[in-house]
Coordinates of C-alpha atoms and ligand atoms in Angstrom, one line a residue:
M1 CA 67.0 123.2 39.6
Q2 CA 66.5 126.1 41.3
V3 CA 68.8 128.4 43.2
L4 CA 68.6 128.7 46.9
G5 CA 68.0 131.6 48.2
E6 CA 68.5 133.0 51.5
A7 CA 65.1 132.8 53.2
E8 CA 65.4 129.3 51.6
I9 CA 69.1 128.4 52.9
L10 CA 68.0 129.1 56.5
A11 CA 65.1 127.2 56.1
L12 CA 67.0 124.6 54.8
W13 CA 69.5 124.9 57.5
E14 CA 66.9 124.8 60.5
R15 CA 65.3 121.4 59.2
G16 CA 68.7 119.7 58.7
L17 CA 70.2 120.9 61.8
A18 CA 69.3 118.0 64.3
R19 CA 69.2 115.7 61.4
H20 CA 71.8 112.5 60.7
P21 CA 74.0 112.9 57.7
I22 CA 72.0 110.7 55.7
D23 CA 68.6 112.7 56.1
R24 CA 70.7 115.8 55.5
G25 CA 71.6 114.7 51.8
L26 CA 68.0 113.3 51.5
L27 CA 66.7 116.7 52.5
L28 CA 69.1 118.7 50.0
Y29 CA 68.3 116.3 47.6
A30 CA 64.4 117.3 47.8
W31 CA 65.0 120.7 47.4
A32 CA 67.3 119.8 44.1
R33 CA 64.6 117.0 42.8
P34 CA 60.8 119.1 43.7
D35 CA 59.7 117.3 40.5
L36 CA 60.1 113.6 42.4
P37 CA 58.1 112.2 45.4
S38 CA 60.2 112.3 48.5
S39 CA 58.5 108.9 49.7
S40 CA 60.8 107.7 47.0
F41 CA 64.1 109.0 47.8
P42 CA 65.7 107.0 50.6
D43 CA 65.4 104.1 47.8
L44 CA 67.6 105.7 45.4
P45 CA 70.7 104.7 44.3
L46 CA 73.3 106.4 46.2
G47 CA 74.6 107.9 43.0
A48 CA 71.9 109.7 41.8
I49 CA 71.4 111.5 45.2
N50 CA 75.3 112.6 44.7
R51 CA 74.8 113.5 40.8
A52 CA 72.1 116.0 42.2
L53 CA 73.5 117.3 44.8
L54 CA 76.7 117.8 42.9
R55 CA 74.9 119.8 40.4
L56 CA 73.0 122.0 43.1
R57 CA 76.5 123.1 44.8
E58 CA 77.5 124.1 41.0
I59 CA 74.3 126.1 40.9
C60 CA 73.9 127.6 44.6
F61 CA 77.8 128.1 44.9
G62 CA 79.4 127.7 41.9
P63 CA 81.8 124.5 40.3
R64 CA 85.1 125.1 42.1
I65 CA 85.7 123.5 45.2
I66 CA 88.2 123.5 47.9
A67 CA 88.2 120.4 49.8
C68 CA 90.0 120.2 53.1
I69 CA 91.6 116.3 53.3
D70 CA 93.8 115.3 56.2
C71 CA 96.8 113.2 55.4
E72 CA 96.0 109.7 56.5
H73 CA 99.6 109.2 57.6
C74 CA 100.7 112.0 59.3
G75 CA 97.7 114.4 59.4
T76 CA 98.9 117.3 57.2
R77 CA 95.8 119.0 56.1
M78 CA 95.5 120.0 52.8
E79 CA 93.6 121.7 50.3
V80 CA 92.6 119.6 46.9
A81 CA 90.7 122.2 44.2
L82 CA 88.1 120.0 42.5
D83 CA 85.5 121.2 40.1
T84 CA 81.8 119.9 39.8
G85 CA 81.9 119.4 35.8
Q86 CA 85.1 117.1 36.3
L87 CA 83.2 115.2 39.4
L88 CA 80.6 115.0 37.0
A89 CA 82.1 113.7 33.9
G90 CA 81.5 110.2 32.6
I91 CA 79.4 109.1 35.4
N92 CA 76.5 106.9 34.2
E93 CA 72.9 108.0 35.3
V94 CA 71.4 105.3 37.3
D95 CA 67.9 106.4 38.7
T96 CA 66.6 103.0 38.7
P97 CA 68.0 100.2 41.2
A98 CA 70.5 98.9 39.0
E99 CA 71.3 94.7 39.6
F100 CA 73.8 92.6 39.2
E101 CA 75.1 88.9 40.3
V102 CA 77.5 87.7 41.6
S103 CA 78.2 83.7 42.7
S104 CA 74.9 82.9 41.0
L105 CA 72.9 85.5 44.0
R106 CA 71.5 88.9 42.4
F107 CA 72.1 92.3 44.1
R108 CA 70.7 95.6 43.5
V109 CA 72.6 99.1 44.4
P110 CA 72.7 100.5 47.7
C111 CA 70.2 103.0 48.7
S112 CA 70.4 105.9 51.8
R113 CA 67.8 103.2 53.7
D114 CA 70.7 100.7 53.5
L115 CA 73.5 103.3 54.6
A116 CA 71.3 104.1 57.5
A117 CA 70.7 100.5 58.4
V118 CA 74.1 99.9 58.8
S119 CA 75.1 103.4 59.9
G120 CA 75.5 102.0 63.5
E121 CA 78.2 99.6 62.8
L122 CA 81.7 100.5 63.7
D123 CA 83.8 98.0 62.4
I124 CA 83.9 99.2 58.7
N125 CA 84.4 95.4 57.0
A126 CA 81.4 94.3 58.9
A127 CA 79.2 97.1 57.8
A128 CA 80.3 96.2 53.9
V129 CA 79.2 92.5 54.4
K130 CA 75.7 93.6 56.4
L131 CA 75.0 96.3 53.4
L132 CA 75.9 93.4 50.9
E133 CA 73.0 91.4 52.6
R134 CA 70.7 93.9 52.7
C135 CA 71.2 94.3 48.7
C136 CA 71.1 90.6 48.0
L137 CA 67.6 90.3 46.3
D138 CA 67.7 86.7 46.7
R139 CA 67.5 85.0 50.0
P140 CA 70.0 81.6 49.9
E141 CA 69.0 79.0 52.3
K142 CA 72.7 78.5 53.8
M143 CA 75.4 80.6 52.2
D144 CA 78.7 78.1 53.0
A145 CA 81.0 80.6 52.1
G146 CA 79.0 84.1 53.8
F147 CA 78.7 87.2 52.0
A148 CA 82.1 87.8 53.1
N149 CA 84.0 86.1 50.7
I150 CA 82.3 87.7 47.6
L151 CA 82.6 91.3 49.5
A152 CA 85.3 92.7 46.7
E153 CA 83.4 91.1 43.7
A154 CA 80.0 92.4 44.5
E155 CA 81.8 96.2 45.6
A156 CA 83.5 96.5 42.4
A157 CA 80.1 96.0 40.3
M158 CA 78.6 97.9 42.5
E159 CA 80.9 100.7 41.6
N160 CA 80.8 99.9 37.9
L161 CA 77.1 100.4 38.0
D162 CA 77.0 103.4 39.9
P163 CA 80.1 105.0 40.3
A164 CA 79.2 108.2 41.7
A165 CA 77.6 106.3 45.0
E166 CA 80.9 106.7 46.5
I167 CA 83.8 109.7 45.1
N168 CA 87.4 108.8 45.7
L169 CA 90.1 111.3 45.2
S170 CA 93.7 110.2 44.4
V171 CA 95.4 112.4 46.7
S172 CA 99.3 112.8 47.5
C173 CA 100.5 114.5 50.6
E174 CA 103.1 117.1 49.9
D175 CA 104.6 116.6 53.4
C176 CA 105.1 112.7 53.9
G177 CA 104.5 111.6 50.1
H178 CA 101.9 109.4 51.1
S179 CA 99.5 108.4 48.3
W180 CA 95.8 107.2 48.8
L181 CA 92.3 107.4 47.9
A182 CA 90.4 109.6 50.1
D183 CA 86.2 109.8 50.2
F184 CA 84.4 112.8 48.9
N185 CA 81.2 113.2 50.2
I186 CA 79.2 116.2 48.3
G187 CA 76.6 115.9 51.0
T188 CA 78.8 116.4 54.1
L189 CA 80.4 119.3 52.2
L190 CA 76.9 121.1 50.7
W191 CA 75.8 120.7 54.3
D192 CA 78.8 122.5 55.9
E193 CA 78.6 125.2 53.5
I194 CA 74.9 125.6 54.0
D195 CA 76.0 126.2 57.6
V196 CA 78.2 128.6 57.2
R197 CA 75.9 130.5 54.9
A198 CA 73.2 130.3 57.3
R199 CA 75.4 131.2 60.2
A200 CA 76.6 134.6 58.4
L201 CA 72.9 135.4 57.2
I202 CA 71.7 135.0 61.1
A203 CA 74.7 137.1 61.9
E204 CA 73.8 140.1 59.5
V205 CA 70.3 140.0 60.3
H206 CA 70.7 140.3 63.7
S207 CA 73.5 143.3 63.5
L208 CA 71.0 145.0 61.5
A209 CA 67.8 144.4 63.5
Q210 CA 69.5 145.3 66.4
A211 CA 70.8 148.6 64.7
Y212 CA 67.5 149.6 62.8
G213 CA 64.7 147.6 64.2
W214 CA 64.1 145.8 60.8
T215 CA 62.8 142.2 60.4
E216 CA 64.2 139.4 58.7
P217 CA 62.2 139.5 55.7
E218 CA 63.0 143.3 55.4
I219 CA 66.4 142.4 55.5
F220 CA 66.6 139.7 52.7
A221 CA 65.2 142.2 50.3
L222 CA 67.8 144.9 50.7
S223 CA 69.9 144.2 47.7
P224 CA 73.8 143.0 48.7
Q225 CA 75.0 146.2 47.7
R226 CA 72.5 148.1 50.0
R227 CA 72.7 145.6 53.0
A228 CA 76.8 145.7 52.8
A229 CA 76.9 149.5 53.2
Y230 CA 74.2 149.3 56.3
L231 CA 76.7 146.4 57.7
D232 CA 79.4 148.8 57.4
M233 CA 77.6 152.0 58.8
V234 CA 77.3 149.8 62.1
G235 CA 80.6 148.5 61.8
V236 CA 80.2 144.9 61.1
Ligands
ZN1 ZN1 101.0 112.9 55.2

């Protein structure tokens, strides 16, 4: 896996800016896995994408993550320190669609294509049932109980087969004492970091181009020390 250089960060940012968060995750995955055909990405288990993005994050910005989480009870913002190594530890490698059986029906674990298909559904439970229906490999002519009744069992099987698909953090609010499982999305976090970095780079290029007339490639070719010195000279 290659480190993202400054020019690559800007190029990825430019391509991902107008995309849906699911597509941004796949865009970042394409950078992380240039050895795989991009046409297969939407069908990969979600955990495979998340694991690759955690590794990409580690290579580009280091293993330490400070995640900002708002208490779901009182709204207090907390900073939670995470480590990519700890998040990756003990997670099964599932790169091929894994299958399981519940109530004599076969299912596969969800992929990005499934998430995109249910992303317009506002009701979380309805979205989960739709997702399960999509992941059913059998087509029952009639389901008396419906997919809703086997949802909990199926979700447990999915989590067991592809634990990195949904990363939950056990957090406790320091203000009100409320404890809950917070959803941690590495794709969103990594995109936000790339967005911050890209906008900072554009501001640096803008200042130096304005002062010295240099082009973007010329500015990127400067060593970090020289660039910082010139930015100091122009008062940034
Ligand atoms: Zn709270």
